Short mmCIF file of N, CA and C in Angstrom, two decimals:
data_model
loop_
_atom_site.label_atom_id
_atom_site.label_comp_id
_atom_site.label_asym_id
_atom_site.label_seq_id
_atom_site.Cartn_x
_atom_site.Cartn_y
_atom_site.Cartn_z
N MET A 270 32.25 36.68 -44.04
CA MET A 270 31.25 35.85 -44.68
C MET A 270 31.42 34.30 -44.21
N PRO A 271 32.51 33.82 -44.13
CA PRO A 271 32.44 32.19 -43.94
C PRO A 271 31.78 31.99 -42.51
N LEU A 272 32.06 32.92 -41.56
CA LEU A 272 31.61 32.75 -40.12
C LEU A 272 29.95 32.83 -40.32
N LEU A 273 29.42 33.54 -41.07
CA LEU A 273 27.99 33.65 -41.15
C LEU A 273 27.49 32.41 -41.86
N ASN A 274 28.25 31.93 -42.73
CA ASN A 274 27.74 30.57 -43.50
C ASN A 274 27.84 29.46 -42.52
N GLU A 275 28.91 29.45 -41.84
CA GLU A 275 29.05 28.30 -40.84
C GLU A 275 28.11 28.36 -39.54
N LEU A 276 27.68 29.63 -39.25
CA LEU A 276 26.65 29.78 -38.21
C LEU A 276 25.38 29.48 -38.79
N GLU A 277 25.03 29.74 -40.15
CA GLU A 277 23.71 29.23 -40.60
C GLU A 277 23.76 27.78 -40.84
N GLY A 278 24.86 27.19 -41.21
CA GLY A 278 24.80 25.64 -41.27
C GLY A 278 24.59 25.14 -39.94
N TYR A 279 25.24 25.68 -39.01
CA TYR A 279 25.04 25.08 -37.52
C TYR A 279 23.60 25.22 -37.07
N VAL A 280 23.01 26.30 -37.32
CA VAL A 280 21.58 26.59 -36.92
C VAL A 280 20.64 25.59 -37.62
N SER A 281 20.86 25.44 -38.75
CA SER A 281 20.05 24.53 -39.56
C SER A 281 20.21 23.13 -39.29
N SER A 282 21.34 22.73 -38.91
CA SER A 282 21.71 21.43 -38.54
C SER A 282 21.00 21.16 -37.21
N GLN A 283 20.88 22.19 -36.29
CA GLN A 283 20.33 22.20 -34.98
C GLN A 283 18.70 21.81 -35.14
N PHE A 284 18.21 22.78 -36.04
CA PHE A 284 16.92 22.68 -36.43
C PHE A 284 16.45 21.27 -36.92
N SER A 285 17.24 20.77 -37.82
CA SER A 285 17.03 19.45 -38.51
C SER A 285 17.09 18.35 -37.42
N ALA A 286 17.95 18.48 -36.36
CA ALA A 286 18.15 17.44 -35.26
C ALA A 286 16.88 17.54 -34.40
N ILE A 287 16.38 18.61 -34.14
CA ILE A 287 15.16 18.94 -33.33
C ILE A 287 13.81 18.28 -34.13
N LYS A 288 13.81 18.62 -35.41
CA LYS A 288 12.78 18.07 -36.15
C LYS A 288 12.78 16.51 -36.24
N THR A 289 13.94 15.91 -36.25
CA THR A 289 14.11 14.38 -36.30
C THR A 289 13.63 13.97 -34.92
N ALA A 290 14.10 14.56 -33.91
CA ALA A 290 13.77 14.12 -32.63
C ALA A 290 12.10 14.23 -32.35
N LEU A 291 11.54 15.25 -32.73
CA LEU A 291 10.14 15.46 -32.68
C LEU A 291 9.27 14.33 -33.50
N ALA A 292 9.88 13.99 -34.70
CA ALA A 292 9.36 12.98 -35.51
C ALA A 292 9.40 11.71 -34.89
N MET A 293 10.75 11.33 -34.19
CA MET A 293 10.77 10.07 -33.46
C MET A 293 9.68 10.02 -32.22
N ILE A 294 9.55 11.22 -31.57
CA ILE A 294 8.69 11.22 -30.43
C ILE A 294 7.20 10.92 -31.04
N LYS A 295 6.88 11.63 -31.98
CA LYS A 295 5.48 11.39 -32.51
C LYS A 295 5.30 9.82 -32.99
N LEU A 296 6.20 9.29 -33.60
CA LEU A 296 6.00 7.86 -34.02
C LEU A 296 5.98 6.94 -32.72
N GLU A 297 6.88 7.21 -31.70
CA GLU A 297 6.85 6.51 -30.48
C GLU A 297 5.60 6.68 -29.86
N ALA A 298 4.99 7.75 -29.75
CA ALA A 298 3.53 7.90 -29.13
C ALA A 298 2.41 7.31 -29.94
N ARG A 299 2.67 7.33 -31.27
CA ARG A 299 1.68 6.48 -32.08
C ARG A 299 1.76 4.97 -31.90
N LEU A 300 2.89 4.60 -31.70
CA LEU A 300 3.22 3.12 -31.54
C LEU A 300 2.66 2.80 -30.07
N ALA A 301 3.01 3.59 -29.09
CA ALA A 301 2.36 3.30 -27.72
C ALA A 301 0.92 3.42 -27.76
N GLY A 302 0.37 4.32 -28.50
CA GLY A 302 -1.11 4.47 -28.53
C GLY A 302 -1.81 3.21 -29.00
N LEU A 303 -1.06 2.38 -29.94
CA LEU A 303 -1.70 1.28 -30.50
C LEU A 303 -1.73 0.14 -29.47
N SER A 304 -0.81 0.11 -28.62
CA SER A 304 -0.60 -1.02 -27.69
C SER A 304 -1.27 -0.58 -26.25
N ILE A 305 -1.81 0.49 -25.94
CA ILE A 305 -2.31 0.87 -24.59
C ILE A 305 -3.71 0.17 -24.42
N TYR A 306 -4.43 0.10 -25.66
CA TYR A 306 -5.81 -0.37 -25.42
C TYR A 306 -5.77 -1.90 -24.96
N PRO A 307 -4.85 -2.71 -25.52
CA PRO A 307 -4.89 -4.12 -24.98
C PRO A 307 -4.36 -4.11 -23.54
N LEU A 308 -3.41 -3.36 -23.34
CA LEU A 308 -2.82 -3.35 -22.02
C LEU A 308 -3.95 -3.01 -21.03
N LEU A 309 -4.73 -1.92 -21.31
CA LEU A 309 -5.83 -1.64 -20.25
C LEU A 309 -6.94 -2.62 -20.24
N ILE A 310 -7.16 -3.42 -21.28
CA ILE A 310 -8.10 -4.59 -21.15
C ILE A 310 -7.46 -5.66 -20.28
N ASN A 311 -6.31 -6.03 -20.40
CA ASN A 311 -5.49 -6.89 -19.71
C ASN A 311 -5.51 -6.60 -18.23
N LEU A 312 -5.28 -5.26 -17.93
CA LEU A 312 -5.13 -4.90 -16.49
C LEU A 312 -6.55 -5.01 -16.00
N CYS A 313 -7.65 -4.79 -16.72
CA CYS A 313 -9.02 -4.80 -16.13
C CYS A 313 -9.24 -6.28 -15.74
N PHE A 314 -8.92 -7.16 -16.72
CA PHE A 314 -9.17 -8.57 -16.48
C PHE A 314 -8.34 -9.01 -15.33
N LEU A 315 -7.18 -8.64 -15.18
CA LEU A 315 -6.29 -9.06 -14.06
C LEU A 315 -6.95 -8.59 -12.84
N LEU A 316 -7.42 -7.20 -12.73
CA LEU A 316 -8.13 -6.78 -11.43
C LEU A 316 -9.28 -7.69 -11.20
N VAL A 317 -10.12 -7.96 -12.18
CA VAL A 317 -11.34 -8.92 -11.83
C VAL A 317 -10.87 -10.16 -11.34
N CYS A 318 -9.81 -10.84 -11.94
CA CYS A 318 -9.47 -12.19 -11.29
C CYS A 318 -8.82 -12.04 -10.07
N LEU A 319 -8.08 -11.02 -9.77
CA LEU A 319 -7.41 -10.86 -8.34
C LEU A 319 -8.60 -10.54 -7.37
N THR A 320 -9.78 -9.71 -7.69
CA THR A 320 -10.78 -9.44 -7.01
C THR A 320 -11.60 -10.80 -6.47
N SER A 321 -11.85 -11.49 -7.60
CA SER A 321 -12.63 -12.73 -7.34
C SER A 321 -11.86 -13.72 -6.52
N THR A 322 -10.58 -13.85 -6.84
CA THR A 322 -9.63 -14.61 -6.04
C THR A 322 -9.62 -14.18 -4.45
N TRP A 323 -9.57 -13.00 -4.32
CA TRP A 323 -9.55 -12.57 -2.81
C TRP A 323 -10.85 -12.85 -2.13
N VAL A 324 -12.00 -12.63 -3.01
CA VAL A 324 -13.37 -12.86 -2.30
C VAL A 324 -13.57 -14.44 -1.94
N ILE A 325 -13.15 -15.26 -3.02
CA ILE A 325 -13.29 -16.70 -2.74
C ILE A 325 -12.29 -17.03 -1.49
N LEU A 326 -11.25 -16.52 -1.38
CA LEU A 326 -10.31 -16.78 -0.30
C LEU A 326 -10.78 -16.31 1.10
N MET A 327 -11.55 -15.14 1.11
CA MET A 327 -12.17 -14.73 2.32
C MET A 327 -13.39 -15.43 2.55
N VAL A 328 -14.24 -15.87 1.61
CA VAL A 328 -15.26 -16.77 2.09
C VAL A 328 -14.82 -18.08 2.53
N ALA A 329 -13.89 -18.72 1.94
CA ALA A 329 -13.31 -20.00 2.57
C ALA A 329 -12.74 -19.73 3.97
N LEU A 330 -12.08 -18.53 4.08
CA LEU A 330 -11.66 -18.51 5.49
C LEU A 330 -12.61 -18.23 6.36
N GLY A 331 -13.83 -17.53 6.07
CA GLY A 331 -14.95 -17.28 6.95
C GLY A 331 -15.52 -18.57 7.16
N TYR A 332 -15.68 -19.52 6.26
CA TYR A 332 -16.21 -20.91 6.30
C TYR A 332 -15.38 -21.58 7.46
N LEU A 333 -14.14 -21.55 7.32
CA LEU A 333 -13.28 -22.39 8.15
C LEU A 333 -13.43 -21.83 9.50
N LEU A 334 -13.45 -20.56 9.74
CA LEU A 334 -13.51 -20.11 11.14
C LEU A 334 -14.96 -20.34 11.71
N PHE A 335 -15.93 -20.21 10.92
CA PHE A 335 -17.25 -20.64 11.28
C PHE A 335 -17.30 -22.15 11.74
N TYR A 336 -16.60 -23.03 10.88
CA TYR A 336 -16.55 -24.33 11.19
C TYR A 336 -15.87 -24.71 12.55
N PHE A 337 -14.66 -24.04 12.68
CA PHE A 337 -14.00 -24.35 13.97
C PHE A 337 -14.60 -23.76 15.31
N PHE A 338 -15.20 -22.51 15.08
CA PHE A 338 -15.53 -21.76 16.43
C PHE A 338 -17.09 -21.87 16.50
N GLY A 339 -17.96 -22.03 15.45
CA GLY A 339 -19.27 -22.25 15.62
C GLY A 339 -19.96 -20.88 15.77
N SER A 340 -19.29 -19.90 15.52
CA SER A 340 -19.96 -18.54 15.77
C SER A 340 -19.87 -17.76 14.46
N LEU A 341 -20.95 -17.28 13.78
CA LEU A 341 -20.85 -16.52 12.62
C LEU A 341 -20.20 -15.13 12.89
N LEU A 342 -20.63 -14.44 14.03
CA LEU A 342 -20.05 -13.32 14.35
C LEU A 342 -18.44 -13.30 14.44
N LEU A 343 -17.95 -14.37 15.03
CA LEU A 343 -16.51 -14.43 15.28
C LEU A 343 -15.91 -14.73 13.93
N ALA A 344 -16.46 -15.55 13.01
CA ALA A 344 -16.01 -15.76 11.82
C ALA A 344 -15.78 -14.42 10.96
N LEU A 345 -16.85 -13.67 10.90
CA LEU A 345 -17.01 -12.52 10.07
C LEU A 345 -16.01 -11.50 10.65
N PHE A 346 -15.86 -11.48 12.10
CA PHE A 346 -14.87 -10.56 12.79
C PHE A 346 -13.45 -10.92 12.25
N GLY A 347 -13.15 -12.31 12.24
CA GLY A 347 -11.81 -12.72 11.87
C GLY A 347 -11.51 -12.26 10.47
N VAL A 348 -12.34 -12.47 9.61
CA VAL A 348 -12.25 -12.13 8.12
C VAL A 348 -11.99 -10.57 7.90
N PHE A 349 -12.81 -9.84 8.76
CA PHE A 349 -12.65 -8.48 8.86
C PHE A 349 -11.28 -7.89 9.31
N LEU A 350 -10.83 -8.58 10.51
CA LEU A 350 -9.65 -8.19 11.15
C LEU A 350 -8.59 -8.46 10.21
N LEU A 351 -8.42 -9.61 9.36
CA LEU A 351 -7.44 -9.88 8.39
C LEU A 351 -7.44 -8.87 7.18
N ASN A 352 -8.60 -8.35 6.78
CA ASN A 352 -8.76 -7.44 5.80
C ASN A 352 -8.16 -6.05 6.36
N VAL A 353 -8.31 -5.69 7.71
CA VAL A 353 -7.97 -4.42 8.10
C VAL A 353 -6.40 -4.53 8.27
N ILE A 354 -5.84 -5.61 8.75
CA ILE A 354 -4.28 -5.74 8.82
C ILE A 354 -3.67 -5.74 7.45
N THR A 355 -4.36 -6.37 6.50
CA THR A 355 -3.77 -6.29 5.05
C THR A 355 -3.80 -4.71 4.62
N VAL A 356 -4.83 -4.13 4.76
CA VAL A 356 -4.95 -2.76 4.32
C VAL A 356 -3.88 -1.85 5.04
N THR A 357 -3.76 -2.17 6.40
CA THR A 357 -2.71 -1.35 7.14
C THR A 357 -1.40 -1.63 6.72
N LEU A 358 -0.99 -2.84 6.35
CA LEU A 358 0.08 -3.20 5.87
C LEU A 358 0.44 -2.54 4.40
N LEU A 359 -0.54 -2.57 3.67
CA LEU A 359 -0.40 -1.99 2.49
C LEU A 359 -0.27 -0.32 2.41
N LEU A 360 -1.02 0.19 3.40
CA LEU A 360 -0.72 1.67 3.59
C LEU A 360 0.67 2.03 4.13
N VAL A 361 1.20 1.17 4.98
CA VAL A 361 2.52 1.42 5.34
C VAL A 361 3.51 1.24 4.36
N TYR A 362 3.37 0.24 3.42
CA TYR A 362 4.29 0.04 2.35
C TYR A 362 4.19 1.16 1.39
N LEU A 363 2.80 1.70 1.19
CA LEU A 363 2.72 2.76 0.19
C LEU A 363 3.45 4.10 0.89
N ARG A 364 3.17 4.34 2.04
CA ARG A 364 4.04 5.52 2.63
C ARG A 364 5.53 5.38 2.53
N PHE A 365 5.97 4.27 2.62
CA PHE A 365 7.42 3.97 2.55
C PHE A 365 7.89 4.19 1.06
N ASN A 366 7.05 3.63 0.11
CA ASN A 366 7.39 3.92 -1.38
C ASN A 366 7.45 5.34 -1.63
N LEU A 367 6.25 6.10 -1.22
CA LEU A 367 6.25 7.45 -1.47
C LEU A 367 7.21 8.39 -0.82
N LYS A 368 7.67 7.94 0.36
CA LYS A 368 8.83 8.56 0.93
C LYS A 368 10.05 8.49 0.17
N GLN A 369 10.38 7.10 -0.35
CA GLN A 369 11.55 6.85 -1.28
C GLN A 369 11.54 7.60 -2.55
N MET A 370 10.38 7.91 -3.01
CA MET A 370 10.19 8.79 -4.32
C MET A 370 10.24 10.15 -4.07
N SER A 371 10.27 10.57 -2.88
CA SER A 371 10.14 12.01 -2.69
C SER A 371 11.42 12.92 -2.82
N PHE A 372 12.62 12.20 -3.04
CA PHE A 372 13.79 12.76 -3.15
C PHE A 372 14.33 13.57 -1.98
N GLN A 373 14.24 13.04 -0.83
CA GLN A 373 14.56 13.86 0.53
C GLN A 373 15.88 14.45 0.47
N LYS A 374 16.71 13.53 0.06
CA LYS A 374 18.29 13.98 0.01
C LYS A 374 18.36 15.10 -0.82
N THR A 375 17.80 15.11 -1.94
CA THR A 375 18.07 16.15 -3.16
C THR A 375 17.37 17.36 -2.47
N ARG A 376 16.20 17.34 -1.90
CA ARG A 376 15.64 18.47 -1.42
C ARG A 376 16.34 19.05 -0.23
N ALA A 377 17.06 18.22 0.62
CA ALA A 377 17.87 18.68 1.78
C ALA A 377 19.07 19.57 1.21
N LEU A 378 19.47 19.29 -0.09
CA LEU A 378 20.62 20.10 -0.61
C LEU A 378 20.15 21.47 -0.66
N TYR A 379 18.85 21.77 -1.27
CA TYR A 379 18.36 22.92 -1.70
C TYR A 379 17.66 23.70 -0.55
N THR A 380 17.55 23.24 0.58
CA THR A 380 16.98 23.81 1.72
C THR A 380 17.72 24.66 2.69
#
């Protein structure tokens, strides 16, 4: 009989620990839900500011190229080329990051 009582106490304590952990997860999720809305608004405003800064920078660069070379086509091509180079570098960096996140060494152990 004492073994059954101890087993019953062990199981009930495990259920209590699981209930406590679930209650903490629910509270954390509720707390995170309260702060996600201002975070998304801030992220949207940051995106708008970065986009407008990039556009102003590209217009200024286009104007400078037009001023120095006197050709609108050359100025547009220069700005376009800078954007293509930037996108290419960002894609290379993205590929590098995805490769680092893919756990190649871990997968190599299991293949």
